[in-house]
PDB file of C-alpha atoms in Angstrom:
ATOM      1  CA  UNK E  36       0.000   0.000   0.000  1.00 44.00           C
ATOM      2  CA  UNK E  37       1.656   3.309  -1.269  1.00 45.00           C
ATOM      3  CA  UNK E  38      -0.037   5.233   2.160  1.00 45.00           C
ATOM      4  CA  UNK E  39       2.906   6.468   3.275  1.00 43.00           C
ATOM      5  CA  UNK E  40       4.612   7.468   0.538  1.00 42.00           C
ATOM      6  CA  UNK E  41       1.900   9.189  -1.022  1.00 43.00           C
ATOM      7  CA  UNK E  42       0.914  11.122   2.864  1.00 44.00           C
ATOM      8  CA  UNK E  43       4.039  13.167   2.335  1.00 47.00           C
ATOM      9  CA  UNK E  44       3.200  15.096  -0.879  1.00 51.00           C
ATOM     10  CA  UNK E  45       1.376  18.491  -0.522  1.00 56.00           C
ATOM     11  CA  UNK E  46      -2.238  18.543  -0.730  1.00 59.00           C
ATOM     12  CA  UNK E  47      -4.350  19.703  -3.262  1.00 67.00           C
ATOM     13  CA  UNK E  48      -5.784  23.098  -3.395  1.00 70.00           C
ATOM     14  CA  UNK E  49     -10.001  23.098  -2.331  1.00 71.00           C
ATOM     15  CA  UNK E  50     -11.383  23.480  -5.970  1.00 73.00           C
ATOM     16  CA  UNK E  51      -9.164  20.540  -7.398  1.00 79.00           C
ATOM     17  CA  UNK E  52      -9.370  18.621  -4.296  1.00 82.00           C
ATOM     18  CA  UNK E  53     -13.288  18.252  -4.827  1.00 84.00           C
ATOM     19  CA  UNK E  54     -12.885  17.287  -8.335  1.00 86.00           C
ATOM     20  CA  UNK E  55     -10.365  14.612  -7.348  1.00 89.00           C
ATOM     21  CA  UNK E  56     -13.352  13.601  -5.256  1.00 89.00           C
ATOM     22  CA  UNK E  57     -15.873  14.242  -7.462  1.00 89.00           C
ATOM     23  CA  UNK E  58     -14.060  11.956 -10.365  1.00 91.00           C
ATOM     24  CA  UNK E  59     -13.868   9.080  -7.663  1.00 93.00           C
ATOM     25  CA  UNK E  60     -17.312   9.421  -7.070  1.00 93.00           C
ATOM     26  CA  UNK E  61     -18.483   9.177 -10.551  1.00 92.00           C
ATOM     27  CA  UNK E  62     -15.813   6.382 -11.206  1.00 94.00           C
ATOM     28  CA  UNK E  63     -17.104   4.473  -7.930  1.00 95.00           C
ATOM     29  CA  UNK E  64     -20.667   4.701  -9.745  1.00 94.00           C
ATOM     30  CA  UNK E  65     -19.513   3.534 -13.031  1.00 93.00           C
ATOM     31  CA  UNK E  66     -17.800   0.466 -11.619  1.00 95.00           C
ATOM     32  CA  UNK E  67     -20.825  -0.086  -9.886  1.00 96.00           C
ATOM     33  CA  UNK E  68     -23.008   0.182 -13.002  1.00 92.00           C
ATOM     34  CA  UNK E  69     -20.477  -2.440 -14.543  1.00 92.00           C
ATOM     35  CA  UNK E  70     -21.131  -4.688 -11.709  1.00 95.00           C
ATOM     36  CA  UNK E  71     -24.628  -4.604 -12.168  1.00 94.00           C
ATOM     37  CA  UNK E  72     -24.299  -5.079 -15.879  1.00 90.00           C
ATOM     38  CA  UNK E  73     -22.275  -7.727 -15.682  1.00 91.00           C
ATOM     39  CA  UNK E  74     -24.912  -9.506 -13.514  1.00 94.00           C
ATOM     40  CA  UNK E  75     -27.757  -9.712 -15.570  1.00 90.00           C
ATOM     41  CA  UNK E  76     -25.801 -11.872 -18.366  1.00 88.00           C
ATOM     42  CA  UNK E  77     -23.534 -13.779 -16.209  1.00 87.00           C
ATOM     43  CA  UNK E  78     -24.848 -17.618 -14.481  1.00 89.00           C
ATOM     44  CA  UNK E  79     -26.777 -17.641 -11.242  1.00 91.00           C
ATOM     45  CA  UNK E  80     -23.791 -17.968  -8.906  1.00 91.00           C
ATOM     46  CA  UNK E  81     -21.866 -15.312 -10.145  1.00 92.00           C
ATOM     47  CA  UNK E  82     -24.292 -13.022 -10.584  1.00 94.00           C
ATOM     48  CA  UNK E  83     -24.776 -13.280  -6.299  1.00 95.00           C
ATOM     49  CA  UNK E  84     -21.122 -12.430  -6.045  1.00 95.00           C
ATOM     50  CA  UNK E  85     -21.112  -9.959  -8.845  1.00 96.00           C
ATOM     51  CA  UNK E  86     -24.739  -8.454  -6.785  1.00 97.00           C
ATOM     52  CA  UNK E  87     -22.692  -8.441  -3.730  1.00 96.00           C
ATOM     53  CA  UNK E  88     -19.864  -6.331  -4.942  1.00 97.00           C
ATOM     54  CA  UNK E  89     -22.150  -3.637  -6.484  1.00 97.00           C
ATOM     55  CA  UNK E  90     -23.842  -3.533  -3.043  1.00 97.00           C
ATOM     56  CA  UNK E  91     -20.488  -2.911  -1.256  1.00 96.00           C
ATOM     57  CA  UNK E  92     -19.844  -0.253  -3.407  1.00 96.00           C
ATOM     58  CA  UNK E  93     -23.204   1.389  -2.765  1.00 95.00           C
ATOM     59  CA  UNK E  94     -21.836   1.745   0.499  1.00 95.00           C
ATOM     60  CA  UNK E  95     -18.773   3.541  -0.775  1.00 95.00           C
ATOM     61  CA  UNK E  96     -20.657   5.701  -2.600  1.00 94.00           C
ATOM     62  CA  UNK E  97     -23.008   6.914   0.294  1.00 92.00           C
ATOM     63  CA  UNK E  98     -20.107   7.099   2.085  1.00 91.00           C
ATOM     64  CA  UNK E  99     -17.871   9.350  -0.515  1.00 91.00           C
ATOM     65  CA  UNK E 100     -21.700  11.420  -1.224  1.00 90.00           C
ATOM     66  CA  UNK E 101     -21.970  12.172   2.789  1.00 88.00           C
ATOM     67  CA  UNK E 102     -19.110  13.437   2.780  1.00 85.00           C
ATOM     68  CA  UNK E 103     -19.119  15.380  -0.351  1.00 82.00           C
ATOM     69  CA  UNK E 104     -21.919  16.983   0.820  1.00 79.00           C
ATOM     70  CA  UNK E 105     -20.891  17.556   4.350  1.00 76.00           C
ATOM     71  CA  UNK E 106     -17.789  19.313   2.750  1.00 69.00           C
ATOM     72  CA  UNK E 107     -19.850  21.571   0.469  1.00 68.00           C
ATOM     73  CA  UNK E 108     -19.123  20.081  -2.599  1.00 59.00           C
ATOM     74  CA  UNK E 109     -22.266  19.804  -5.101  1.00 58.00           C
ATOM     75  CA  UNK E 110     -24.034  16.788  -6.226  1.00 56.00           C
ATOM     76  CA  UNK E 111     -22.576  14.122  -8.564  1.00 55.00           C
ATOM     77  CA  UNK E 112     -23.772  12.819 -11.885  1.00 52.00           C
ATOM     78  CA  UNK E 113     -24.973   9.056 -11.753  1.00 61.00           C
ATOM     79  CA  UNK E 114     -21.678   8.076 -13.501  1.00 64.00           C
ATOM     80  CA  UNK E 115     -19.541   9.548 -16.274  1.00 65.00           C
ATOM     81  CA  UNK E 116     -20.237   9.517 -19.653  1.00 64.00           C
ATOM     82  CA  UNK E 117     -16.781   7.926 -20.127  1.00 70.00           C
ATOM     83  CA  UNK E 118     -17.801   4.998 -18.211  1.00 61.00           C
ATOM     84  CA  UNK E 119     -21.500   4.580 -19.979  1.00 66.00           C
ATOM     85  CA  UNK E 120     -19.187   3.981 -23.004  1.00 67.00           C
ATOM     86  CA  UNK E 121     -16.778   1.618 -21.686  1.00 65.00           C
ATOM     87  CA  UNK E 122     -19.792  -0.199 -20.161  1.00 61.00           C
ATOM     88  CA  UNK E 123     -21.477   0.074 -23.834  1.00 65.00           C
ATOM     89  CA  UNK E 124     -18.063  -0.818 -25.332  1.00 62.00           C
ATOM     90  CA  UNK E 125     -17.486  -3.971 -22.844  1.00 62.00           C
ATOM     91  CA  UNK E 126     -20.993  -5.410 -24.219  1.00 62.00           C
ATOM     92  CA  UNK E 127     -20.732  -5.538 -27.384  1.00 54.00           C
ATOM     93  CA  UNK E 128     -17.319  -6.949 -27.051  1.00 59.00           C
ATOM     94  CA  UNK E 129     -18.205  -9.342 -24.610  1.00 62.00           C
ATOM     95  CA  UNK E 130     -21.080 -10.520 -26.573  1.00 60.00           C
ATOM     96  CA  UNK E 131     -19.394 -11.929 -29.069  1.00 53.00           C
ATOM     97  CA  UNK E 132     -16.799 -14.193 -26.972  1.00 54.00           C
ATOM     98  CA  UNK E 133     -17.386 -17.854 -26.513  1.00 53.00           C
ATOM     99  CA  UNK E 134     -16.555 -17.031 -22.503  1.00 62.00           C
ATOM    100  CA  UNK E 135     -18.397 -14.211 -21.748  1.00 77.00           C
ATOM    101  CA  UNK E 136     -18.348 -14.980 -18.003  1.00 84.00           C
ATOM    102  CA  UNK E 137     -14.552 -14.919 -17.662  1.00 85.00           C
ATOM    103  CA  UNK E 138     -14.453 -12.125 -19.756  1.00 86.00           C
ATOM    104  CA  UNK E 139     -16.548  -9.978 -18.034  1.00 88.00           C
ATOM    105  CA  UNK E 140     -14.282 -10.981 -14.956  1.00 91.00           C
ATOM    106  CA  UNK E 141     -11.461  -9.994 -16.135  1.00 91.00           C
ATOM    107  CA  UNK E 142     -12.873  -6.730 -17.151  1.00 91.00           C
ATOM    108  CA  UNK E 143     -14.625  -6.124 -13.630  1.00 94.00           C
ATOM    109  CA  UNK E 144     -11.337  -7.103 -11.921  1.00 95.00           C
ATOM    110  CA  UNK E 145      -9.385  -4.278 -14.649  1.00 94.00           C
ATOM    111  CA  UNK E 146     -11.229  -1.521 -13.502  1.00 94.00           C
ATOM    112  CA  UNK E 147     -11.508  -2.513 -10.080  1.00 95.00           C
ATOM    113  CA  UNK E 148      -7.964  -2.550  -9.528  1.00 96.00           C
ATOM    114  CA  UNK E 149      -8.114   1.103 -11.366  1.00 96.00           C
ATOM    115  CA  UNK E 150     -10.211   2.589  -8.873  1.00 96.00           C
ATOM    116  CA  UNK E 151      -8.258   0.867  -6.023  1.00 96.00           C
ATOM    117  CA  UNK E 152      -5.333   2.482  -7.415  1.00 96.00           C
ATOM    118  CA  UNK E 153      -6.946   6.022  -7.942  1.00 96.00           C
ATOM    119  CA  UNK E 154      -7.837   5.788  -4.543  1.00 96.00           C
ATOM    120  CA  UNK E 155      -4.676   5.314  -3.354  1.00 95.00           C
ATOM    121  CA  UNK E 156      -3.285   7.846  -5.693  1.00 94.00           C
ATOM    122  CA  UNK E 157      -5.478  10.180  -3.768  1.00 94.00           C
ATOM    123  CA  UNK E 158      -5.092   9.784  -0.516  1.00 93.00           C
ATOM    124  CA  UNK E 159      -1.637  11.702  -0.652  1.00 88.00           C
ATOM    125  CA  UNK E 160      -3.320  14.533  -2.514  1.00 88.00           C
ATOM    126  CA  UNK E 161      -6.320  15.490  -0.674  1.00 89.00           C
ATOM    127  CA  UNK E 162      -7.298  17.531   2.724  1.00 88.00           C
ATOM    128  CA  UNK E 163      -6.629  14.994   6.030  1.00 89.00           C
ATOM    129  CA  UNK E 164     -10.767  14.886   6.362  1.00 87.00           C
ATOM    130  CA  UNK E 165     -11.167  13.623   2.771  1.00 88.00           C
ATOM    131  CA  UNK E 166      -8.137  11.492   3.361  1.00 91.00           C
ATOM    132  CA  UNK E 167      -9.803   9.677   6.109  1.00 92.00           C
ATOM    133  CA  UNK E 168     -13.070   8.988   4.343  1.00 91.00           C
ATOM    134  CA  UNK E 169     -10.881   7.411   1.208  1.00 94.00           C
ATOM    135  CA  UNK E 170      -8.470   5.509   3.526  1.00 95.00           C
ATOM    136  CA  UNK E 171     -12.002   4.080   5.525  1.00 94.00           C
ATOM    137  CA  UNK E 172     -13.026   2.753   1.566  1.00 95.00           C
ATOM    138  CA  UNK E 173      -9.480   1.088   1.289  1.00 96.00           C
ATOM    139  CA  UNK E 174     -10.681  -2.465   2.767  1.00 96.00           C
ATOM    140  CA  UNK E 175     -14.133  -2.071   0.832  1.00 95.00           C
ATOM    141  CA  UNK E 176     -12.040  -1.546  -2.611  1.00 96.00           C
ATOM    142  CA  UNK E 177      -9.629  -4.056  -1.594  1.00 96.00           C
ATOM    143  CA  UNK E 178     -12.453  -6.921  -0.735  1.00 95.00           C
ATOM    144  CA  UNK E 179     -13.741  -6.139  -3.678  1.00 95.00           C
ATOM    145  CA  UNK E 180     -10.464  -6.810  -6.081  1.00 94.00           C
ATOM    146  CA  UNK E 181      -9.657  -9.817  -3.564  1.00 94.00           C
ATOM    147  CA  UNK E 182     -12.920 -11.355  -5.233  1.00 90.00           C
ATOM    148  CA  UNK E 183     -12.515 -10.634  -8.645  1.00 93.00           C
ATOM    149  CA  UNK E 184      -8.893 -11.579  -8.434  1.00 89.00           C
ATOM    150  CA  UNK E 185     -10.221 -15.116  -6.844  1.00 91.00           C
ATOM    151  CA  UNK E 186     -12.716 -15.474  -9.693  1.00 90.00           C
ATOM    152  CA  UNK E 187     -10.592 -14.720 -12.351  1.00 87.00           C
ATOM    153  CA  UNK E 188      -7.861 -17.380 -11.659  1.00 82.00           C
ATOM    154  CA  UNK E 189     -10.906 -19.741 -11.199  1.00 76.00           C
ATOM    155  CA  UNK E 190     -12.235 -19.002 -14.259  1.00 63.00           C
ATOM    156  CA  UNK E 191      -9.379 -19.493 -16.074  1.00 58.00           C
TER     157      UNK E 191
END
């Protein structure tokens, strides 16, 4: 864990502190979009693990939204438009594989260990109180990759 390395470098200013937060937010929504995605195509039994993880990161998001809003900071968007088009993109893709299941695994478990590491990445950068909240995620995000990095050698 990069914690404290990253702790030592100055923090961000307030305006590009909140969108540092703000992009986590939307990121932590469009992961959980994927999850739920994902779910609806994949078998029975991985679709309650795949349920699971998109209901631990509803908890992140509440989480990251209290405090947004507790901070001042202004109301997300329910994801980015970046990440409706990966989703889109990760569909059609996925549709056409013999494996879809392991596919959309690895896929999940990509951009899960992206927002693990933007997390991380942030934690150095932002005001202590926002540090806190992220650092408080940090077993939820890791849980989370633990899974898909489980499922993804099982799948294999």
């Amino acid at each position: 864990m990069k914690l404290s390395a990253t702790r030592t470098q100055v923090a961000l200013p307030a305006h590009a502190a909140q969108a540092v937060c703000r992009d986590l937010i939307q990121r932590s929504i469009d992961l959980r979009q994927m999850y739920r995605q994902a779910a609806q195509v994949c078998e029975p039994g991985l679709r309650t693990v795949l349920l699971e993880n998109a209901q631990t990161l509803d908890l992140l998001i509440d989480d990251l939204l209290a405090q947004a809003c507790a901070s001042g900071g202004q109301a997300c968007d329910p994801g980015s438009w970046r990440g409706t088009a990966r989703r889109q993109l990760s569909t059609w893709l996925i549709r056409v594989l013999a494996r879809q299941d392991r596919a959309w695994l690895q896929t999940l478990a990509h951009r899960g260990a992206d927002l693990l590491q933007a997390f991380e990445d942030a934690i150095g950068q932002l005001p202590a109180e926002w540090a806190r909240v992220l650092c408080r995620q940090l077993p939820r995000l890791h849980a989370i990759h633990q899974d898909m990095h489980c499922l993804v050698g099982s799948a294999s």
